[in-house]
Amino acid sequence: MTLDKLNIDETATILALNCKGDLRRRLLDLGLVYGTNIKAIFKSPMGNPIAYEVRGTTLALRNEDSKLINISCN
Protein backbone atom coordinates (compact mmCIF):
# COMPACT_ATOMS: atom_id res chain seq x y z
CA MET A 1 0.00 0.00 0.00
CA THR A 2 1.19 3.55 -0.61
CA LEU A 3 1.06 6.49 1.78
CA ASP A 4 -1.54 8.41 -0.23
CA LYS A 5 -4.12 5.71 0.64
CA LEU A 6 -3.65 6.04 4.42
CA ASN A 7 -6.83 7.27 6.11
CA ILE A 8 -6.82 10.19 8.53
CA ASP A 9 -5.91 9.15 12.13
CA GLU A 10 -4.39 5.86 10.93
CA THR A 11 -0.77 4.95 11.60
CA ALA A 12 1.55 2.98 9.34
CA THR A 13 5.19 1.98 9.06
CA ILE A 14 7.36 3.09 6.16
CA LEU A 15 8.69 0.18 4.11
CA ALA A 16 10.35 1.79 1.09
CA LEU A 17 10.77 4.94 -0.99
CA ASN A 18 10.19 4.40 -4.71
CA CYS A 19 12.06 7.44 -5.97
CA LYS A 20 15.59 8.55 -6.72
CA GLY A 21 17.70 11.66 -6.75
CA ASP A 22 16.82 14.89 -5.02
CA LEU A 23 13.32 13.81 -3.98
CA ARG A 24 14.64 10.66 -2.29
CA ARG A 25 17.27 12.70 -0.44
CA ARG A 26 14.63 15.23 0.67
CA LEU A 27 12.30 12.53 2.00
CA LEU A 28 15.14 10.79 3.83
CA ASP A 29 16.25 14.11 5.34
CA LEU A 30 12.68 14.64 6.61
CA GLY A 31 12.95 11.34 8.51
CA LEU A 32 10.99 9.12 6.14
CA VAL A 33 13.23 6.08 6.54
CA TYR A 34 12.51 2.35 6.72
CA GLY A 35 10.71 1.34 9.91
CA THR A 36 9.53 4.84 10.86
CA ASN A 37 5.92 5.23 12.01
CA ILE A 38 3.84 7.81 10.17
CA LYS A 39 0.31 9.04 10.93
CA ALA A 40 -2.05 10.94 8.63
CA ILE A 41 -3.44 13.80 10.70
CA PHE A 42 -5.45 16.00 8.29
CA LYS A 43 -6.13 16.87 4.66
CA SER A 44 -6.23 20.33 3.18
CA PRO A 45 -9.68 21.49 1.99
CA MET A 46 -8.88 20.43 -1.58
CA GLY A 47 -7.43 17.07 -0.40
CA ASN A 48 -3.87 17.88 -1.47
CA PRO A 49 -1.47 18.13 0.38
CA ILE A 50 -2.00 15.87 3.40
CA ALA A 51 -0.36 16.53 6.76
CA TYR A 52 1.46 13.63 8.42
CA GLU A 53 3.06 13.25 11.83
CA VAL A 54 6.54 11.75 11.68
CA ARG A 55 8.85 11.55 14.71
CA GLY A 56 6.92 14.29 16.53
CA THR A 57 6.95 16.67 13.55
CA THR A 58 4.16 17.59 11.15
CA LEU A 59 4.96 17.33 7.44
CA ALA A 60 2.78 18.23 4.47
CA LEU A 61 3.29 15.99 1.44
CA ARG A 62 1.72 16.30 -1.99
CA ASN A 63 -0.20 13.28 -3.22
CA GLU A 64 2.25 12.77 -6.07
CA ASP A 65 5.05 12.37 -3.52
CA SER A 66 2.97 10.23 -1.12
CA LYS A 67 2.31 7.73 -3.93
CA LEU A 68 6.04 6.98 -3.99
CA ILE A 69 6.16 5.78 -0.34
CA ASN A 70 5.30 2.15 0.45
CA ILE A 71 3.80 1.51 3.88
CA SER A 72 2.46 -1.27 6.06
CA CYS A 73 -0.62 -0.43 8.14
CA ASN A 74 -0.33 -1.04 11.87
Tab-separated table of N, CA, C and O in Angstrom:
chain	number	residue	atom	x	y	z
A	1	MET	N	0.855	-1.175	0.000
A	1	MET	CA	0.000	0.000	0.000
A	1	MET	C	0.900	1.236	0.000
A	1	MET	O	2.004	1.213	0.528
A	2	THR	N	0.418	2.317	-0.584
A	2	THR	CA	1.192	3.552	-0.613
A	2	THR	C	0.608	4.571	0.360
A	2	THR	O	-0.563	4.490	0.746
A	3	LEU	N	1.426	5.530	0.747
A	3	LEU	CA	1.065	6.493	1.782
A	3	LEU	C	-0.167	7.317	1.423
A	3	LEU	O	-0.939	7.688	2.301
A	4	ASP	N	-0.393	7.596	0.161
A	4	ASP	CA	-1.538	8.414	-0.234
A	4	ASP	C	-2.880	7.749	0.087
A	4	ASP	O	-3.902	8.411	0.163
A	5	LYS	N	-2.883	6.441	0.328
A	5	LYS	CA	-4.116	5.709	0.636
A	5	LYS	C	-4.375	5.581	2.137
A	5	LYS	O	-5.388	5.015	2.547
A	6	LEU	N	-3.487	6.107	2.969
A	6	LEU	CA	-3.649	6.038	4.417
A	6	LEU	C	-4.763	6.980	4.855
A	6	LEU	O	-4.774	8.155	4.488
A	7	ASN	N	-5.712	6.463	5.619
A	7	ASN	CA	-6.827	7.275	6.113
A	7	ASN	C	-6.384	8.174	7.262
A	7	ASN	O	-5.434	7.855	7.979
A	8	ILE	N	-7.109	9.263	7.449
A	8	ILE	CA	-6.825	10.190	8.535
A	8	ILE	C	-6.942	9.454	9.872
A	8	ILE	O	-7.843	8.636	10.073
A	9	ASP	N	-6.022	9.746	10.790
A	9	ASP	CA	-5.912	9.154	12.127
A	9	ASP	C	-5.426	7.710	12.120
A	9	ASP	O	-5.434	7.066	13.157
A	10	GLU	N	-4.998	7.195	10.982
A	10	GLU	CA	-4.390	5.864	10.926
A	10	GLU	C	-2.870	6.002	10.963
A	10	GLU	O	-2.316	6.988	10.489
A	11	THR	N	-2.227	4.976	11.512
A	11	THR	CA	-0.773	4.951	11.600
A	11	THR	C	-0.246	3.798	10.767
A	11	THR	O	-0.870	2.747	10.683
A	12	ALA	N	0.910	4.007	10.158
A	12	ALA	CA	1.546	2.977	9.337
A	12	ALA	C	3.051	3.035	9.551
A	12	ALA	O	3.573	3.959	10.177
A	13	THR	N	3.732	2.041	9.009
A	13	THR	CA	5.192	1.978	9.062
A	13	THR	C	5.739	2.087	7.649
A	13	THR	O	5.237	1.433	6.734
A	14	ILE	N	6.751	2.905	7.472
A	14	ILE	CA	7.361	3.092	6.159
A	14	ILE	C	8.184	1.861	5.802
A	14	ILE	O	8.999	1.398	6.600
A	15	LEU	N	7.953	1.346	4.598
A	15	LEU	CA	8.686	0.177	4.111
A	15	LEU	C	9.741	0.546	3.073
A	15	LEU	O	10.827	-0.024	3.070
A	16	ALA	N	9.414	1.462	2.162
A	16	ALA	CA	10.353	1.792	1.085
A	16	ALA	C	9.977	3.108	0.424
A	16	ALA	O	8.812	3.505	0.432
A	17	LEU	N	10.981	3.755	-0.165
A	17	LEU	CA	10.775	4.944	-0.993
A	17	LEU	C	11.030	4.544	-2.431
A	17	LEU	O	12.097	4.026	-2.751
A	18	ASN	N	10.062	4.769	-3.297
A	18	ASN	CA	10.186	4.396	-4.706
A	18	ASN	C	10.531	5.606	-5.567
A	18	ASN	O	9.808	5.955	-6.497
A	19	CYS	N	11.618	6.276	-5.210
A	19	CYS	CA	12.061	7.438	-5.970
A	19	CYS	C	13.581	7.522	-5.865
A	19	CYS	O	14.203	6.820	-5.070
A	20	LYS	N	14.139	8.384	-6.681
A	20	LYS	CA	15.592	8.547	-6.722
A	20	LYS	C	15.942	10.026	-6.725
A	20	LYS	O	15.065	10.880	-6.833
A	21	GLY	N	17.205	10.299	-6.603
A	21	GLY	CA	17.697	11.662	-6.750
A	21	GLY	C	17.335	12.588	-5.611
A	21	GLY	O	17.287	12.201	-4.451
A	22	ASP	N	17.076	13.848	-5.997
A	22	ASP	CA	16.820	14.892	-5.015
A	22	ASP	C	15.591	14.627	-4.162
A	22	ASP	O	15.593	14.927	-2.969
A	23	LEU	N	14.526	14.082	-4.749
A	23	LEU	CA	13.315	13.806	-3.980
A	23	LEU	C	13.587	12.755	-2.919
A	23	LEU	O	13.172	12.896	-1.768
A	24	ARG	N	14.300	11.706	-3.268
A	24	ARG	CA	14.642	10.665	-2.292
A	24	ARG	C	15.454	11.256	-1.139
A	24	ARG	O	15.185	10.994	0.024
A	25	ARG	N	16.442	12.072	-1.467
A	25	ARG	CA	17.274	12.703	-0.441
A	25	ARG	C	16.425	13.579	0.468
A	25	ARG	O	16.580	13.576	1.680
A	26	ARG	N	15.507	14.343	-0.115
A	26	ARG	CA	14.634	15.230	0.666
A	26	ARG	C	13.774	14.429	1.634
A	26	ARG	O	13.658	14.771	2.809
A	27	LEU	N	13.158	13.347	1.145
A	27	LEU	CA	12.304	12.526	1.998
A	27	LEU	C	13.101	11.862	3.115
A	27	LEU	O	12.647	11.800	4.265
A	28	LEU	N	14.285	11.385	2.810
A	28	LEU	CA	15.141	10.786	3.831
A	28	LEU	C	15.549	11.830	4.873
A	28	LEU	O	15.544	11.555	6.078
A	29	ASP	N	15.870	13.032	4.425
A	29	ASP	CA	16.246	14.110	5.342
A	29	ASP	C	15.093	14.505	6.263
A	29	ASP	O	15.321	14.942	7.392
A	30	LEU	N	13.863	14.340	5.792
A	30	LEU	CA	12.685	14.641	6.612
A	30	LEU	C	12.386	13.532	7.612
A	30	LEU	O	11.477	13.666	8.430
A	31	GLY	N	13.131	12.433	7.551
A	31	GLY	CA	12.946	11.345	8.509
A	31	GLY	C	12.113	10.196	8.002
A	31	GLY	O	11.745	9.306	8.768
A	32	LEU	N	11.799	10.183	6.721
A	32	LEU	CA	10.989	9.118	6.144
A	32	LEU	C	11.895	7.953	5.753
A	32	LEU	O	12.197	7.743	4.588
A	33	VAL	N	12.330	7.208	6.749
A	33	VAL	CA	13.233	6.083	6.541
A	33	VAL	C	12.532	4.783	6.927
A	33	VAL	O	11.522	4.782	7.641
A	34	TYR	N	13.084	3.668	6.449
A	34	TYR	CA	12.514	2.346	6.720
A	34	TYR	C	12.259	2.158	8.216
A	34	TYR	O	13.111	2.463	9.046
A	35	GLY	N	11.061	1.666	8.533
A	35	GLY	CA	10.712	1.345	9.912
A	35	GLY	C	10.123	2.489	10.721
A	35	GLY	O	9.711	2.299	11.858
A	36	THR	N	10.067	3.682	10.151
A	36	THR	CA	9.530	4.841	10.858
A	36	THR	C	7.998	4.817	10.828
A	36	THR	O	7.394	4.544	9.797
A	37	ASN	N	7.376	5.124	11.960
A	37	ASN	CA	5.921	5.232	12.013
A	37	ASN	C	5.496	6.588	11.466
A	37	ASN	O	6.158	7.603	11.703
A	38	ILE	N	4.380	6.587	10.754
A	38	ILE	CA	3.839	7.811	10.173
A	38	ILE	C	2.329	7.794	10.346
A	38	ILE	O	1.692	6.746	10.220
A	39	LYS	N	1.754	8.940	10.686
A	39	LYS	CA	0.308	9.044	10.928
A	39	LYS	C	-0.259	10.175	10.091
A	39	LYS	O	0.287	11.288	10.075
A	40	ALA	N	-1.341	9.901	9.380
A	40	ALA	CA	-2.053	10.940	8.630
A	40	ALA	C	-2.897	11.718	9.632
A	40	ALA	O	-3.699	11.133	10.353
A	41	ILE	N	-2.704	13.041	9.691
A	41	ILE	CA	-3.443	13.801	10.701
A	41	ILE	C	-4.525	14.715	10.125
A	41	ILE	O	-5.545	14.900	10.765
A	42	PHE	N	-4.350	15.277	8.937
A	42	PHE	CA	-5.450	15.999	8.293
A	42	PHE	C	-5.146	16.306	6.837
A	42	PHE	O	-3.999	16.311	6.421
A	43	LYS	N	-6.229	16.518	6.088
A	43	LYS	CA	-6.128	16.867	4.662
A	43	LYS	C	-6.456	18.340	4.500
A	43	LYS	O	-7.259	18.894	5.247
A	44	SER	N	-5.870	18.950	3.504
A	44	SER	CA	-6.235	20.328	3.176
A	44	SER	C	-7.647	20.318	2.589
A	44	SER	O	-8.149	19.268	2.190
A	45	PRO	N	-8.309	21.451	2.518
A	45	PRO	CA	-9.678	21.490	1.994
A	45	PRO	C	-9.835	20.875	0.598
A	45	PRO	O	-10.851	20.278	0.287
A	46	MET	N	-8.814	20.987	-0.237
A	46	MET	CA	-8.878	20.425	-1.581
A	46	MET	C	-8.382	18.975	-1.613
A	46	MET	O	-8.384	18.349	-2.659
A	47	GLY	N	-7.904	18.451	-0.469
A	47	GLY	CA	-7.430	17.073	-0.401
A	47	GLY	C	-5.961	16.883	-0.747
A	47	GLY	O	-5.449	15.789	-0.682
A	48	ASN	N	-5.283	17.956	-1.103
A	48	ASN	CA	-3.872	17.881	-1.470
A	48	ASN	C	-3.217	19.200	-1.087
A	48	ASN	O	-3.661	20.243	-1.558
A	49	PRO	N	-2.222	19.229	-0.216
A	49	PRO	CA	-1.473	18.128	0.380
A	49	PRO	C	-2.163	17.555	1.615
A	49	PRO	O	-3.195	18.071	2.074
A	50	ILE	N	-1.550	16.506	2.164
A	50	ILE	CA	-2.003	15.872	3.397
A	50	ILE	C	-0.910	16.056	4.439
A	50	ILE	O	0.269	15.930	4.134
A	51	ALA	N	-1.321	16.362	5.670
A	51	ALA	CA	-0.359	16.526	6.762
A	51	ALA	C	-0.166	15.187	7.461
A	51	ALA	O	-1.129	14.466	7.729
A	52	TYR	N	1.085	14.872	7.743
A	52	TYR	CA	1.457	13.629	8.418
A	52	TYR	C	2.304	13.960	9.638
A	52	TYR	O	3.064	14.933	9.623
A	53	GLU	N	2.196	13.117	10.658
A	53	GLU	CA	3.055	13.246	11.828
A	53	GLU	C	4.142	12.183	11.731
A	53	GLU	O	3.845	10.993	11.603
A	54	VAL	N	5.392	12.640	11.770
A	54	VAL	CA	6.544	11.751	11.683
A	54	VAL	C	7.542	12.181	12.758
A	54	VAL	O	7.997	13.330	12.747
A	55	ARG	N	7.852	11.275	13.675
A	55	ARG	CA	8.848	11.555	14.714
A	55	ARG	C	8.572	12.849	15.463
A	55	ARG	O	9.465	13.647	15.726
A	56	GLY	N	7.290	13.112	15.763
A	56	GLY	CA	6.917	14.294	16.529
A	56	GLY	C	6.841	15.583	15.732
A	56	GLY	O	6.636	16.649	16.289
A	57	THR	N	6.992	15.503	14.417
A	57	THR	CA	6.953	16.673	13.550
A	57	THR	C	5.829	16.519	12.529
A	57	THR	O	5.542	15.419	12.086
A	58	THR	N	5.200	17.618	12.166
A	58	THR	CA	4.157	17.593	11.151
A	58	THR	C	4.750	17.971	9.802
A	58	THR	O	5.423	18.988	9.672
A	59	LEU	N	4.499	17.103	8.807
A	59	LEU	CA	4.959	17.328	7.441
A	59	LEU	C	3.762	17.373	6.513
A	59	LEU	O	2.815	16.614	6.692
A	60	ALA	N	3.812	18.211	5.498
A	60	ALA	CA	2.782	18.226	4.466
A	60	ALA	C	3.403	17.667	3.194
A	60	ALA	O	4.428	18.158	2.728
A	61	LEU	N	2.794	16.615	2.669
A	61	LEU	CA	3.290	15.986	1.441
A	61	LEU	C	2.218	16.033	0.361
A	61	LEU	O	1.043	15.753	0.630
A	62	ARG	N	2.634	16.343	-0.855
A	62	ARG	CA	1.722	16.300	-1.989
A	62	ARG	C	1.386	14.854	-2.304
A	62	ARG	O	2.182	13.941	-2.050
A	63	ASN	N	0.216	14.637	-2.872
A	63	ASN	CA	-0.205	13.276	-3.217
A	63	ASN	C	0.769	12.606	-4.180
A	63	ASN	O	1.032	11.412	-4.063
A	64	GLU	N	1.316	13.357	-5.113
A	64	GLU	CA	2.253	12.769	-6.075
A	64	GLU	C	3.511	12.246	-5.380
A	64	GLU	O	4.101	11.264	-5.829
A	65	ASP	N	3.909	12.858	-4.282
A	65	ASP	CA	5.055	12.370	-3.517
A	65	ASP	C	4.657	11.216	-2.601
A	65	ASP	O	5.413	10.259	-2.423
A	66	SER	N	3.458	11.286	-2.016
A	66	SER	CA	2.970	10.230	-1.122
A	66	SER	C	2.794	8.905	-1.851
A	66	SER	O	2.953	7.844	-1.256
A	67	LYS	N	2.492	8.958	-3.135
A	67	LYS	CA	2.314	7.732	-3.930
A	67	LYS	C	3.619	6.964	-4.099
A	67	LYS	O	3.610	5.801	-4.477
A	68	LEU	N	4.738	7.596	-3.817
A	68	LEU	CA	6.044	6.976	-3.989
A	68	LEU	C	6.561	6.299	-2.702
A	68	LEU	O	7.652	5.768	-2.682
A	69	ILE	N	5.741	6.323	-1.638
A	69	ILE	CA	6.163	5.778	-0.345
A	69	ILE	C	5.329	4.545	-0.012
A	69	ILE	O	4.117	4.641	0.151
A	70	ASN	N	5.982	3.397	0.074
A	70	ASN	CA	5.300	2.147	0.446
A	70	ASN	C	5.213	2.043	1.949
A	70	ASN	O	6.184	2.331	2.657
A	71	ILE	N	4.036	1.623	2.442
A	71	ILE	CA	3.802	1.515	3.879
A	71	ILE	C	3.156	0.178	4.222
A	71	ILE	O	2.619	-0.505	3.349
A	72	SER	N	3.184	-0.125	5.505
A	72	SER	CA	2.464	-1.267	6.055
A	72	SER	C	1.604	-0.727	7.177
A	72	SER	O	2.113	-0.093	8.111
A	73	CYS	N	0.286	-0.931	7.096
A	73	CYS	CA	-0.615	-0.433	8.136
A	73	CYS	C	-0.413	-1.185	9.442
A	73	CYS	O	-0.206	-2.395	9.441
A	74	ASN	N	-0.489	-0.446	10.540
A	74	ASN	CA	-0.331	-1.037	11.867
A	74	ASN	C	-1.657	-1.509	12.420
A	74	ASN	O	-2.679	-1.104	12.104
